[in-house]
Every structure is written in structure tokens, then in C-alpha cells.
CSV table of C-alpha atoms in Angstrom, one decimal:
chain,number,residue,atom,x,y,z
A,1282,UNK,CA,0.0,0.0,0.0
A,1283,UNK,CA,1.2,3.5,-0.8
A,1284,UNK,CA,-1.0,4.9,2.0
A,1285,UNK,CA,0.6,5.2,5.4
A,1286,UNK,CA,-1.3,4.9,8.7
A,1287,UNK,CA,1.5,5.1,11.3
A,1288,UNK,CA,-0.7,6.7,13.9
A,1289,UNK,CA,-3.4,4.1,13.7
A,1290,UNK,CA,-0.9,1.3,13.6
A,1291,UNK,CA,0.9,2.7,16.6
A,1292,UNK,CA,-2.3,2.8,18.6
A,1293,UNK,CA,-3.2,-0.7,17.5
A,1294,UNK,CA,0.3,-2.2,18.3
A,1295,UNK,CA,1.1,-0.3,21.5
A,1296,UNK,CA,-2.4,-0.9,23.0
A,1297,UNK,CA,-2.2,-4.6,22.2
A,1298,UNK,CA,1.3,-4.9,23.5
A,1299,UNK,CA,0.3,-3.3,26.9
A,1300,UNK,CA,-2.8,-5.5,27.1
A,1301,UNK,CA,-0.9,-8.7,26.5
A,1302,UNK,CA,2.2,-7.7,28.5
A,1303,UNK,CA,0.3,-6.4,31.5
A,1304,UNK,CA,-1.9,-9.5,31.7
A,1305,UNK,CA,1.1,-11.8,31.4
A,1306,UNK,CA,3.2,-9.9,33.9
A,1307,UNK,CA,0.3,-9.8,36.3
A,1308,UNK,CA,-0.2,-13.6,36.1
A,1309,UNK,CA,3.4,-14.4,36.5
A,1310,UNK,CA,4.9,-11.5,38.5
A,1311,UNK,CA,2.2,-9.8,40.5
A,1312,UNK,CA,0.1,-12.8,41.4
A,1313,UNK,CA,3.2,-15.0,42.0
A,1314,UNK,CA,4.7,-12.4,44.3
A,1315,UNK,CA,1.4,-12.0,46.2
A,1316,UNK,CA,1.3,-15.7,46.8
A,1317,UNK,CA,5.0,-15.7,48.0
A,1318,UNK,CA,4.7,-12.7,50.3
A,1319,UNK,CA,1.1,-12.8,51.5
A,1320,UNK,CA,1.2,-15.7,53.8
A,1321,UNK,CA,-2.6,-15.9,54.4
A,1322,UNK,CA,-5.4,-15.9,51.7
A,1323,UNK,CA,-6.6,-12.5,52.9
A,1324,UNK,CA,-3.1,-10.9,52.7
A,1325,UNK,CA,-2.4,-12.5,49.3
A,1326,UNK,CA,-5.7,-11.3,47.9
A,1327,UNK,CA,-5.0,-7.7,49.3
A,1328,UNK,CA,-1.5,-7.5,47.6
A,1329,UNK,CA,-2.8,-8.9,44.3
A,1330,UNK,CA,-5.9,-6.7,44.4
A,1331,UNK,CA,-3.9,-3.5,45.1
A,1332,UNK,CA,-1.6,-4.2,42.1
A,1333,UNK,CA,-4.5,-5.0,39.7
A,1334,UNK,CA,-6.4,-1.9,40.9
A,1335,UNK,CA,-3.4,0.3,40.0
A,1336,UNK,CA,-3.1,-1.4,36.6
A,1337,UNK,CA,-6.8,-1.3,35.6
A,1338,UNK,CA,-7.0,2.3,34.4
A,1339,UNK,CA,-3.8,1.8,32.3
A,1340,UNK,CA,-5.2,-1.4,30.9
A,1341,UNK,CA,-8.4,0.3,30.0
A,1342,UNK,CA,-6.5,3.0,28.2
A,1343,UNK,CA,-4.4,0.4,26.4
A,1344,UNK,CA,-7.5,-1.5,25.3
A,1345,UNK,CA,-9.2,1.7,24.1
A,1346,UNK,CA,-6.1,2.6,22.1
A,1347,UNK,CA,-6.0,-0.8,20.5
A,1348,UNK,CA,-9.7,-0.7,19.6
A,1349,UNK,CA,-9.3,2.8,18.1
A,1350,UNK,CA,-6.3,1.7,16.1
A,1351,UNK,CA,-8.0,-1.5,15.0
A,1352,UNK,CA,-11.1,0.2,13.8
A,1353,UNK,CA,-9.1,2.8,11.9
A,1354,UNK,CA,-6.9,0.3,10.2
A,1355,UNK,CA,-10.0,-1.8,9.2
A,1356,UNK,CA,-11.4,1.3,7.5
A,1357,UNK,CA,-8.1,2.0,5.8
A,1358,UNK,CA,-7.8,-1.6,4.6
A,1359,UNK,CA,-11.4,-2.1,3.7
A,1360,UNK,CA,-10.6,-2.7,0.0
A,1361,UNK,CA,-8.0,-5.3,0.8
A,1362,UNK,CA,-10.4,-7.1,3.2
A,1363,UNK,CA,-12.9,-7.3,0.3
A,1364,UNK,CA,-10.6,-8.1,-2.5
A,1365,UNK,CA,-7.5,-9.9,-1.2
A,1366,UNK,CA,-8.0,-13.6,-0.6
A,1367,UNK,CA,-7.3,-14.6,3.0
A,1368,UNK,CA,-7.6,-11.1,4.5
A,1369,UNK,CA,-11.3,-11.3,5.2
A,1370,UNK,CA,-10.9,-14.7,7.0
A,1371,UNK,CA,-8.0,-13.4,9.2
A,1372,UNK,CA,-9.9,-10.2,9.9
A,1373,UNK,CA,-13.0,-12.2,11.0
A,1374,UNK,CA,-10.8,-14.4,13.2
A,1375,UNK,CA,-9.2,-11.3,14.8
A,1376,UNK,CA,-12.5,-9.7,15.4
A,1377,UNK,CA,-13.8,-12.8,17.2
A,1378,UNK,CA,-10.6,-13.2,19.2
A,1379,UNK,CA,-10.8,-9.5,20.2
A,1380,UNK,CA,-14.3,-10.0,21.5
A,1381,UNK,CA,-13.3,-13.0,23.5
A,1382,UNK,CA,-10.3,-11.2,25.0
A,1383,UNK,CA,-12.6,-8.2,25.9
A,1384,UNK,CA,-15.1,-10.6,27.6
A,1385,UNK,CA,-12.3,-12.5,29.4
A,1386,UNK,CA,-10.7,-9.2,30.6
A,1387,UNK,CA,-14.1,-7.8,31.9
A,1388,UNK,CA,-14.9,-11.1,33.6
A,1389,UNK,CA,-11.5,-11.2,35.3
A,1390,UNK,CA,-12.0,-7.7,36.6
A,1391,UNK,CA,-15.4,-8.6,38.0
A,1392,UNK,CA,-13.9,-11.6,39.8
A,1393,UNK,CA,-11.0,-9.6,41.0
A,1394,UNK,CA,-13.2,-6.9,42.4
A,1395,UNK,CA,-15.3,-9.4,44.3
A,1396,UNK,CA,-12.2,-10.9,45.9
A,1397,UNK,CA,-10.9,-7.4,46.6
A,1398,UNK,CA,-14.1,-6.5,48.5
A,1399,UNK,CA,-14.1,-9.9,50.3
A,1400,UNK,CA,-10.5,-9.4,51.6
A,1401,UNK,CA,-10.7,-5.7,52.5
A,1402,UNK,CA,-10.9,-4.3,56.1
A,1403,UNK,CA,-12.4,-1.1,54.9
A,1404,UNK,CA,-15.9,-0.7,56.5
A,1405,UNK,CA,-17.5,0.4,53.2
A,1406,UNK,CA,-16.0,-2.6,51.4
A,1407,UNK,CA,-17.0,-4.9,54.2
A,1408,UNK,CA,-20.6,-3.6,54.0
A,1409,UNK,CA,-20.7,-4.0,50.2
A,1410,UNK,CA,-19.2,-7.5,50.4
A,1411,UNK,CA,-21.8,-8.5,53.0
A,1412,UNK,CA,-24.6,-7.3,50.6
A,1413,UNK,CA,-23.2,-9.4,47.8
A,1414,UNK,CA,-21.6,-12.5,49.4
A,1415,UNK,CA,-19.5,-14.8,47.2
A,1416,UNK,CA,-17.8,-18.2,47.5
A,1417,UNK,CA,-14.3,-16.9,47.7
A,1418,UNK,CA,-12.7,-20.3,47.0
A,1419,UNK,CA,-14.8,-20.6,43.8
A,1420,UNK,CA,-14.1,-17.1,42.7
A,1421,UNK,CA,-10.4,-17.5,43.3
A,1422,UNK,CA,-10.3,-20.8,41.3
A,1423,UNK,CA,-12.1,-19.0,38.3
A,1424,UNK,CA,-9.7,-16.0,38.6
A,1425,UNK,CA,-6.7,-18.3,38.6
A,1426,UNK,CA,-7.9,-19.8,35.3
A,1427,UNK,CA,-8.8,-16.4,33.8
A,1428,UNK,CA,-5.3,-15.0,34.5
A,1429,UNK,CA,-4.0,-17.3,31.8
A,1430,UNK,CA,-6.9,-17.0,29.4
A,1431,UNK,CA,-6.4,-13.2,28.9
A,1432,UNK,CA,-2.7,-13.5,27.8
A,1433,UNK,CA,-3.5,-16.5,25.7
A,1434,UNK,CA,-6.2,-14.6,23.8
A,1435,UNK,CA,-4.2,-11.4,23.4
A,1436,UNK,CA,-1.1,-13.5,22.4
A,1437,UNK,CA,-3.3,-15.0,19.7
A,1438,UNK,CA,-4.2,-11.4,18.6
A,1439,UNK,CA,-0.5,-10.6,18.3
A,1440,UNK,CA,0.0,-13.7,16.0
A,1441,UNK,CA,-2.9,-12.6,13.8
A,1442,UNK,CA,-1.5,-9.0,13.7
A,1443,UNK,CA,1.8,-10.5,12.4
A,1444,UNK,CA,-0.2,-12.4,9.8
A,1445,UNK,CA,-1.9,-9.2,8.7
A,1446,UNK,CA,1.5,-7.5,8.4
A,1447,UNK,CA,2.7,-10.3,6.1
A,1448,UNK,CA,-0.5,-10.0,4.0
A,1449,UNK,CA,0.3,-6.3,3.4
A,1450,UNK,CA,3.5,-7.1,1.6
A,1451,UNK,CA,3.2,-6.1,-2.1
A,1452,UNK,CA,3.8,-9.6,-3.4
A,1453,UNK,CA,1.2,-11.0,-1.0
A,1454,UNK,CA,-1.4,-8.4,-2.0
A,1455,UNK,CA,-0.8,-9.2,-5.7
A,1456,UNK,CA,-1.1,-12.9,-5.1
A,1457,UNK,CA,-4.1,-12.6,-2.9
A,1458,UNK,CA,-6.0,-10.4,-5.3
A,1459,UNK,CA,-5.2,-12.7,-8.2
A,1460,UNK,CA,-6.4,-15.8,-6.3
A,1461,UNK,CA,-9.6,-14.0,-5.3
A,1462,UNK,CA,-10.2,-12.9,-8.9
A,1463,UNK,CA,-9.4,-16.4,-10.2
A,1464,UNK,CA,-11.8,-18.1,-7.7
A,1465,UNK,CA,-14.6,-15.9,-9.0
A,1466,UNK,CA,-14.0,-16.6,-12.7
A,1467,UNK,CA,-15.8,-20.0,-12.9
A,1468,UNK,CA,-19.0,-18.6,-11.4
A,1469,UNK,CA,-18.8,-15.5,-13.7
A,1470,UNK,CA,-18.2,-17.8,-16.7
A,1471,UNK,CA,-21.0,-20.1,-15.7
A,1472,UNK,CA,-23.3,-17.1,-15.3
A,1473,UNK,CA,-22.2,-15.9,-18.7
A,1474,UNK,CA,-22.8,-19.2,-20.3
A,1475,UNK,CA,-26.2,-19.5,-18.8
A,1476,UNK,CA,-27.3,-16.4,-20.6
A,1477,UNK,CA,-25.6,-17.3,-23.9
A,1478,UNK,CA,-28.1,-18.2,-26.6
A,1479,UNK,CA,-27.7,-21.7,-28.1
């Protein structure tokens, strides 16, 4: 492509990098350190919750940047999505994976907030936790699973982004457009023959 979209690509890439890197660092570093240093379940939950609470606004900004960049790049590359073979399929896969990563991130935050309230000594948090009691063991088990789901999904997005980058190479664009045109030739020919007088 002769058209450059550095700003949109930067938002897309930086946002996704922070989303993936933050979730992986949290699962490995923050949660691991909280387990090592906490001693009790309540102290471990407090340490992890404090770290995730600090990261949440940054993560939200990273996700927003990624979505803005993704939407802009989709608009810029709409012609390629429609005419280059393989780009539509990878774009659909990326859209589905993005939705799954957003849902997993939101669900993880809900579970984390529940555990944060259940482990807090703050009177307001204690009151709120009492109004919405949870099974902390079950919530912790689900959160332990989700801490790996988010980096797995965002890692998959990074792989699909790399594929999109490869598909933008001039030779790939030419090959993909030719394959798409060739795949449409039989149906066009059949349609033509169907209207040819005998």
C-alpha cells in the first residue's frame, strides 16, 4: 500500500502490547509475588488486588487505544479485506478473538473486584461484600484460570497481527487479489454461459 497509517498502527500495536504484556506480567509476576509474600489468603488477595487496581486504568486506556487503532486500520484496509484472498478470514478471526479477549478481561476484573471486597478491612468494602456475598474459593479458582486466558487470547491477537503484516507485503497483495479474482472466474463464466443463446 502507498497509503501510510502510522498513527493508527501505533495505537493498535502499543495498545495490544500493553494489554498482552500487562496480563502476562500480572499472572506471572504480581500474582506470584502476592502468593509468596502474602502468607494468608486475605493478605495474598490484598496484595494482588492492590496491584491490579493500579493497573486497571492503564489497561483500560491500552484496550481503548488498541480498539481505536484496529477500527481505523480496518477502515483504511477495507478494500484489501474485500478483494484480497485470506484477509477477510483473518480479519474475522481477529474480530472474534478480540471480542473473546474483551469478555475475558471484563470477567476477570469482576472476579478480582469481588475478591478485593471480600479481603478488605475497609468498613465500606465490608458492607458491600456483605450485601453481595460470594464463594471466595470458587471465585479464586475461576480467577486463577482467567489470569492465563487473557494473555493466551491477546497473544493470539499478536499472532494474527503479524499475519496481517505479512499479508500487506506487495507480493502477498498481488497474489491474494489474483487468487480471489481467479476463484470468482468459474462462477462468472457459468453465469455468462447461462445467458448465452444456443
